[in-house]
CSV table of C-alpha atoms in Angstrom, one decimal:
chain,number,residue,atom,x,y,z
A,1,MET,CA,-0.1,0.0,0.0
A,2,ALA,CA,2.8,2.2,0.9
A,3,ASP,CA,4.2,1.6,-2.6
A,4,LEU,CA,1.0,2.5,-4.2
A,5,TRP,CA,0.6,5.8,-2.5
A,6,PRO,CA,1.1,8.4,-5.0
A,7,ASP,CA,3.6,11.2,-4.1
A,8,LEU,CA,1.5,14.5,-4.1
A,9,GLY,CA,4.6,16.9,-3.4
A,10,LYS,CA,3.6,20.6,-2.5
A,11,TYR,CA,-0.2,19.8,-3.3
A,12,THR,CA,-1.1,17.4,-0.8
A,13,PHE,CA,-3.2,19.6,1.0
A,14,ALA,CA,-5.4,20.5,-1.8
A,15,VAL,CA,-5.8,16.7,-3.2
A,16,LEU,CA,-6.4,15.2,0.1
A,17,SER,CA,-8.8,18.2,1.3
A,18,SER,CA,-10.7,17.6,-2.2
A,19,TYR,CA,-11.0,13.7,-1.6
A,20,GLY,CA,-12.2,14.2,2.0
A,21,VAL,CA,-14.9,16.7,0.6
A,22,GLY,CA,-16.0,14.7,-1.9
A,23,LEU,CA,-16.2,11.2,0.1
A,24,GLY,CA,-17.6,13.1,3.2
A,25,GLY,CA,-20.5,14.6,1.2
A,26,ILE,CA,-21.2,11.3,-0.7
A,27,LEU,CA,-20.9,9.3,2.6
A,28,GLY,CA,-22.7,11.9,4.7
A,29,LEU,CA,-25.9,11.9,1.8
A,30,ILE,CA,-25.7,7.9,2.2
A,31,ALA,CA,-26.0,8.0,5.8
A,32,TRP,CA,-28.7,10.6,6.1
A,33,SER,CA,-30.8,9.3,3.2
A,34,MET,CA,-30.6,5.7,5.0
A,35,ARG,CA,-31.6,6.9,8.5
A,36,ALA,CA,-34.6,8.9,7.2
A,37,ASN,CA,-35.6,6.0,5.0
A,38,ALA,CA,-35.5,3.6,8.1
A,39,LYS,CA,-37.3,6.0,10.4
A,40,THR,CA,-40.1,6.7,8.0
A,41,ARG,CA,-40.4,2.9,7.4
A,42,ALA,CA,-40.5,2.5,11.2
A,43,GLU,CA,-43.1,4.9,11.5
A,44,LEU,CA,-45.2,3.7,8.7
A,45,ASP,CA,-45.1,-0.1,10.1
A,46,ALA,CA,-46.2,1.4,13.6
A,47,LEU,CA,-49.1,3.3,11.9
A,48,GLU,CA,-50.3,0.5,9.9
A,49,LYS,CA,-49.9,-2.1,12.8
A,50,ARG,CA,-52.1,0.3,14.9
A,51,GLY,CA,-55.0,-0.5,12.6
A,52,GLY,CA,-55.0,2.1,9.8
A,53,PRO,CA,-56.0,1.0,6.5
A,54,ARG,CA,-53.6,-0.8,4.4
A,55,ARG,CA,-52.5,-0.7,0.8
B,1,MET,CA,-47.4,-0.8,-20.8
B,2,SER,CA,-46.9,3.2,-20.6
B,3,ILE,CA,-44.0,4.4,-18.8
B,4,TRP,CA,-47.1,6.5,-16.9
B,5,GLU,CA,-47.8,3.6,-15.2
B,6,PHE,CA,-44.8,3.7,-12.7
B,7,ALA,CA,-46.0,7.3,-11.5
B,8,ASN,CA,-48.3,5.0,-9.6
B,9,PRO,CA,-46.9,4.9,-6.0
B,10,ALA,CA,-47.5,1.4,-5.6
B,11,ARG,CA,-46.0,0.1,-9.0
B,12,PHE,CA,-43.1,2.9,-8.3
B,13,MET,CA,-42.4,1.0,-4.9
B,14,LYS,CA,-42.4,-2.1,-6.7
B,15,LEU,CA,-40.1,-1.6,-9.4
B,16,SER,CA,-37.5,0.9,-7.4
B,17,GLY,CA,-37.5,-2.0,-4.8
B,18,ARG,CA,-35.8,-4.4,-7.5
B,19,VAL,CA,-33.6,-1.5,-9.3
B,20,LEU,CA,-32.3,0.0,-6.1
B,21,PRO,CA,-29.9,-2.7,-5.0
B,22,PHE,CA,-28.3,-3.2,-8.5
B,23,ALA,CA,-27.6,0.8,-8.8
B,24,ALA,CA,-26.3,0.9,-5.4
B,25,VAL,CA,-23.9,-2.1,-6.2
B,26,LEU,CA,-22.8,-0.6,-9.7
B,27,ALA,CA,-22.3,3.0,-7.8
B,28,GLY,CA,-19.9,1.0,-5.1
B,29,LEU,CA,-18.1,-0.7,-8.0
B,30,CYS,CA,-17.6,2.0,-10.3
B,31,LEU,CA,-16.7,4.7,-7.5
B,32,GLY,CA,-14.4,2.0,-5.9
B,33,VAL,CA,-12.6,1.4,-9.5
B,34,GLY,CA,-12.7,4.9,-10.8
B,35,LEU,CA,-11.4,6.8,-7.6
B,36,GLY,CA,-8.9,4.1,-6.7
B,37,TRP,CA,-7.8,3.9,-10.2
B,38,GLY,CA,-7.5,8.0,-10.6
B,39,PHE,CA,-5.7,8.5,-7.1
B,40,PHE,CA,-3.2,5.5,-7.1
B,41,LEU,CA,-2.6,4.5,-10.6
B,42,THR,CA,-2.7,7.9,-12.8
B,43,PRO,CA,0.5,10.1,-13.1
B,44,ASP,CA,0.9,13.7,-12.4
B,45,ASP,CA,-0.1,16.3,-15.1
B,46,TYR,CA,2.9,18.1,-16.8
B,47,GLN,CA,1.4,21.4,-15.9
B,48,GLN,CA,-1.0,21.1,-12.9
B,49,GLY,CA,1.1,18.3,-11.0
B,50,SER,CA,-0.7,16.0,-8.7
B,51,THR,CA,-4.0,18.2,-8.5
B,52,VAL,CA,-4.9,16.7,-11.6
B,53,LYS,CA,-6.3,14.0,-9.2
B,54,ILE,CA,-8.9,16.3,-8.1
B,55,ILE,CA,-10.8,16.0,-11.6
B,56,TYR,CA,-12.0,12.7,-10.4
B,57,ILE,CA,-14.1,14.4,-7.6
B,58,HIS,CA,-14.4,17.9,-9.1
B,59,VAL,CA,-15.5,17.0,-12.4
B,60,PRO,CA,-18.3,14.0,-11.6
B,61,ALA,CA,-19.7,16.3,-9.0
B,62,ALA,CA,-20.4,19.6,-11.4
B,63,THR,CA,-21.8,17.3,-14.3
B,64,MET,CA,-24.2,15.8,-11.8
B,65,ALA,CA,-25.0,19.3,-10.2
B,66,ILE,CA,-26.4,20.5,-13.5
B,67,ASN,CA,-27.6,17.5,-14.7
B,68,ILE,CA,-29.6,16.8,-11.4
B,69,TYR,CA,-31.0,20.1,-11.8
B,70,GLY,CA,-32.3,19.4,-15.4
B,71,MET,CA,-34.0,16.2,-14.1
B,72,MET,CA,-35.7,18.2,-11.6
B,73,GLY,CA,-36.9,20.5,-14.3
B,74,VAL,CA,-38.3,17.8,-16.3
B,75,MET,CA,-40.0,16.4,-13.0
B,76,SER,CA,-41.6,19.9,-12.4
B,77,LEU,CA,-42.8,19.7,-16.0
B,78,ILE,CA,-44.4,16.6,-15.7
B,79,TRP,CA,-46.0,17.6,-12.3
B,80,LEU,CA,-47.3,21.0,-13.8
B,81,ILE,CA,-48.7,19.1,-16.9
B,82,ARG,CA,-49.9,15.9,-15.5
B,83,ARG,CA,-49.9,16.2,-11.7
B,84,HIS,CA,-48.0,12.7,-11.2
B,85,HIS,CA,-47.0,13.4,-7.4
B,86,VAL,CA,-44.3,10.7,-7.8
B,87,SER,CA,-42.5,13.3,-9.9
B,88,ALA,CA,-43.1,15.9,-7.5
B,89,LEU,CA,-41.7,14.0,-4.8
B,90,ALA,CA,-38.9,12.9,-7.3
B,91,GLY,CA,-37.8,16.5,-7.8
B,92,ARG,CA,-38.1,17.0,-3.9
B,93,ALA,CA,-35.9,13.9,-3.5
B,94,ALA,CA,-33.1,14.7,-5.9
B,95,ALA,CA,-32.6,18.4,-4.6
B,96,PRO,CA,-30.6,17.8,-1.6
B,97,ILE,CA,-28.2,15.4,-3.8
B,98,GLY,CA,-28.0,18.2,-6.3
B,99,ALA,CA,-27.0,20.8,-3.5
B,100,VAL,CA,-24.3,18.6,-2.1
B,101,MET,CA,-23.0,17.9,-5.6
B,102,THR,CA,-22.7,21.5,-6.4
B,103,LEU,CA,-21.2,22.4,-2.9
B,104,ILE,CA,-18.7,19.5,-3.6
B,105,ALA,CA,-17.9,21.1,-7.0
B,106,LEU,CA,-17.6,24.3,-5.7
B,107,ILE,CA,-15.3,23.6,-2.6
B,108,THR,CA,-13.1,21.5,-4.7
B,109,GLY,CA,-12.7,23.8,-7.4
B,110,ALA,CA,-11.7,26.5,-4.6
B,111,LEU,CA,-8.9,23.9,-3.5
B,112,TRP,CA,-8.1,23.0,-7.0
B,113,GLY,CA,-8.0,26.7,-8.1
B,114,ALA,CA,-6.1,28.2,-5.0
B,115,PRO,CA,-2.9,26.5,-6.3
B,116,MET,CA,-3.4,26.7,-10.1
B,117,TRP,CA,-5.3,30.2,-10.5
B,118,GLY,CA,-3.4,32.0,-7.1
B,119,THR,CA,-6.9,32.4,-5.9
B,120,PRO,CA,-9.6,29.9,-4.7
B,121,TRP,CA,-12.9,32.2,-6.0
B,122,GLU,CA,-12.9,34.8,-9.0
B,123,TRP,CA,-16.1,35.9,-10.1
B,124,ASP,CA,-15.8,34.2,-13.4
B,125,PRO,CA,-18.8,33.3,-15.5
B,126,ARG,CA,-18.9,29.6,-14.7
B,127,LEU,CA,-18.1,29.8,-10.9
B,128,THR,CA,-20.7,32.5,-10.5
B,129,SER,CA,-23.2,30.6,-12.2
B,130,PHE,CA,-22.6,27.7,-10.2
B,131,LEU,CA,-23.0,29.7,-6.9
B,132,ILE,CA,-26.4,30.9,-7.9
B,133,LEU,CA,-27.2,27.4,-9.1
B,134,PHE,CA,-26.5,26.2,-5.6
B,135,LEU,CA,-28.7,29.2,-4.2
B,136,PHE,CA,-31.4,27.9,-6.3
B,137,TYR,CA,-31.0,24.4,-4.9
B,138,VAL,CA,-31.0,26.0,-1.3
B,139,GLY,CA,-34.1,28.0,-2.2
B,140,TYR,CA,-36.0,25.0,-3.6
B,141,ILE,CA,-35.4,22.9,-0.6
B,142,ALA,CA,-36.3,25.7,1.9
B,143,LEU,CA,-39.6,26.4,-0.1
B,144,TRP,CA,-40.3,22.7,0.2
B,145,GLU,CA,-39.9,22.7,4.0
B,146,ALA,CA,-41.8,26.0,4.4
B,147,ILE,CA,-45.1,24.9,2.9
B,148,ASP,CA,-47.1,22.4,4.8
B,149,ASP,CA,-49.7,21.5,1.9
B,150,PRO,CA,-48.0,19.2,-0.5
B,151,ASP,CA,-49.7,20.1,-3.7
B,152,ALA,CA,-48.9,23.9,-2.9
B,153,ALA,CA,-45.6,23.1,-2.4
B,154,SER,CA,-45.1,21.1,-5.4
B,155,ASP,CA,-46.7,23.7,-7.3
B,156,LEU,CA,-44.6,26.5,-6.1
B,157,THR,CA,-41.2,24.6,-6.2
B,158,ALA,CA,-42.0,23.6,-9.6
B,159,VAL,CA,-42.2,27.2,-10.8
B,160,LEU,CA,-39.1,27.9,-9.0
B,161,CYS,CA,-37.2,24.9,-10.4
B,162,LEU,CA,-38.1,26.0,-14.1
B,163,VAL,CA,-37.2,29.5,-13.2
B,164,GLY,CA,-33.5,28.2,-12.2
B,165,SER,CA,-33.4,25.9,-15.2
B,166,VAL,CA,-32.0,29.0,-16.8
B,167,PHE,CA,-28.8,29.1,-14.2
B,168,ALA,CA,-28.5,25.2,-15.0
B,169,ILE,CA,-28.2,25.8,-18.8
B,170,VAL,CA,-26.0,28.8,-18.0
B,171,SER,CA,-23.8,26.9,-15.8
B,172,ARG,CA,-23.5,24.0,-18.3
B,173,TYR,CA,-22.2,26.3,-21.6
B,174,ALA,CA,-20.9,29.4,-19.3
B,175,VAL,CA,-17.5,28.1,-20.6
B,176,LEU,CA,-18.5,28.5,-24.3
B,177,PHE,CA,-20.5,31.6,-23.8
B,178,TRP,CA,-17.7,33.6,-22.4
B,179,ASN,CA,-14.0,33.2,-23.0
B,180,GLN,CA,-12.5,35.8,-20.5
B,181,GLY,CA,-13.1,33.6,-17.5
B,182,LEU,CA,-10.5,31.7,-15.4
B,183,HIS,CA,-12.1,28.7,-15.9
B,184,GLN,CA,-11.1,26.3,-18.6
B,185,GLY,CA,-13.2,25.0,-21.2
B,186,ALA,CA,-15.1,21.6,-20.9
B,187,THR,CA,-13.0,18.5,-19.9
B,188,LEU,CA,-14.9,16.2,-22.0
B,189,SER,CA,-15.6,16.8,-25.4
B,190,MET,CA,-17.0,15.0,-28.5
B,191,ASP,CA,-13.8,16.3,-30.6
B,192,ALA,CA,-10.8,14.0,-29.9
B,193,GLU,CA,-8.5,16.8,-30.4
B,194,GLU,CA,-9.8,18.8,-27.3
B,195,ASN,CA,-10.4,15.7,-24.9
B,196,ILE,CA,-8.0,15.0,-22.3
B,197,SER,CA,-5.3,12.4,-22.6
B,198,ASP,CA,-6.9,8.5,-22.4
B,199,VAL,CA,-4.8,7.9,-19.0
B,200,PHE,CA,-7.0,10.4,-17.5
B,201,TRP,CA,-10.2,9.9,-19.3
B,202,GLN,CA,-10.5,6.4,-18.8
B,203,PRO,CA,-10.9,6.7,-14.7
B,204,LEU,CA,-12.9,9.7,-15.4
B,205,VAL,CA,-15.8,8.0,-17.2
B,206,ILE,CA,-15.8,5.0,-14.6
B,207,THR,CA,-16.0,7.6,-11.6
B,208,MET,CA,-18.7,9.7,-13.5
B,209,ALA,CA,-20.8,6.4,-14.2
B,210,GLY,CA,-20.2,5.7,-10.4
B,211,PHE,CA,-21.7,8.9,-9.5
B,212,PHE,CA,-24.5,8.4,-11.8
B,213,PHE,CA,-25.5,5.2,-10.2
B,214,LEU,CA,-25.1,6.8,-6.8
B,215,PHE,CA,-27.6,9.4,-7.7
B,216,LEU,CA,-29.8,6.9,-9.0
B,217,ALA,CA,-29.5,4.7,-5.8
B,218,LEU,CA,-30.0,7.7,-3.7
B,219,LEU,CA,-33.0,9.2,-5.8
B,220,LEU,CA,-34.8,5.9,-5.5
B,221,LEU,CA,-34.3,5.4,-2.0
B,222,ARG,CA,-35.1,9.1,-1.0
B,223,THR,CA,-38.4,8.9,-3.3
B,224,ARG,CA,-39.6,5.8,-1.3
B,225,THR,CA,-39.1,7.7,1.7
B,226,GLY,CA,-41.2,10.9,0.4
B,227,ILE,CA,-43.8,8.2,-0.5
B,228,ARG,CA,-44.0,6.6,2.7
B,229,ARG,CA,-43.9,10.3,4.3
B,230,ARG,CA,-47.0,11.1,2.2
B,231,ARG,CA,-48.9,7.5,3.1
B,232,ILE,CA,-48.2,8.6,6.9
B,233,ARG,CA,-49.7,11.9,6.6
B,234,ALA,CA,-52.8,10.5,4.8
B,235,LEU,CA,-53.0,7.9,7.6
B,236,ARG,CA,-53.0,10.6,10.2
B,237,MET,CA,-55.5,12.7,8.5
B,238,ALA,CA,-57.8,9.9,8.0
B,239,ALA,CA,-57.4,8.8,11.9
B,240,HIS,CA,-57.8,12.7,12.9
B,241,ALA,CA,-61.2,12.5,10.7
B,242,SER,CA,-62.5,9.3,12.1
B,243,ALA,CA,-61.7,10.6,15.6
B,244,GLU,CA,-63.5,14.0,14.9
B,245,ALA,CA,-66.7,12.3,13.4
B,246,ALA,CA,-66.9,10.1,16.5
B,247,GLU,CA,-66.4,12.8,18.9
B,248,PRO,CA,-66.6,16.3,17.4
B,249,GLY,CA,-64.4,19.2,18.8
B,250,ALA,CA,-62.4,16.6,21.1
B,251,VAL,CA,-59.6,16.5,18.4
B,252,GLU,CA,-57.4,19.7,17.9
B,253,GLY,CA,-54.7,20.4,15.1
B,254,GLY,CA,-51.6,18.6,14.6
B,255,ALA,CA,-53.0,15.5,13.0
B,256,ALA,CA,-52.5,16.8,9.5
B,257,HIS,CA,-48.8,17.2,9.7
B,258,GLY,CA,-46.7,14.2,8.5
């Protein structure tokens, strides 16, 4: 792995920050969307179990 | 079978439930291969040095930012013309993804621009139109959150989205309209003479496919969440109405929120 790691030279901060921002944004979106989905699904299941009309 | 049949929420839930896992796996594969290839295995550019590796984040994010807004524009038109709720929910579901893509493009552009241009920001046509595009995304999301009635919110956000489509088009073609800006021309072109070298182009195309599949997976997931939210709202309103009918005046407000 150490052999594979590219020599980023004086631009190390710019390159690594960009990857950090990009991957952080992507992972944040995934986590947020999955959490909202799980929460809504649980809420709907609970409501339908309480005897609401079913589709 | 007509494509409009998938505007039926039940059919959409069924189809999207099947497509979503494939889109998620393809997104993971393409992003892993494209970003890994681009970061670890491509050489430095003779002018830009190692900063060229930022291209694998910046260009796909910027492309998606514009295309997602275009997709939202189409969804808005479908809502306004045919009144399909799934199209309005899909537009709403896409907006935060587009906003994050625009923000990623703006920040990585600044990080790339600082060492290359000597400044992270300039009121260049493409940069400025992208900032305005981001503000339209934020306004669209805020408008959805501000209005309780889903149909009224769908109408107003659809109009706002169509107005903002002008800026999405300007963002897309700004580098062709104006030549005086700092930003370079299009990275990918149908003209092989203008295209970037294959050594950078190949992982870039894979990464762009990864961003597309990621968007598709997130869009389906978030639209499914939106459909469920609407169902919760309908159930609560029905429960509120039957409680009100059983005992008039006993139930007060609140149940309409979902």
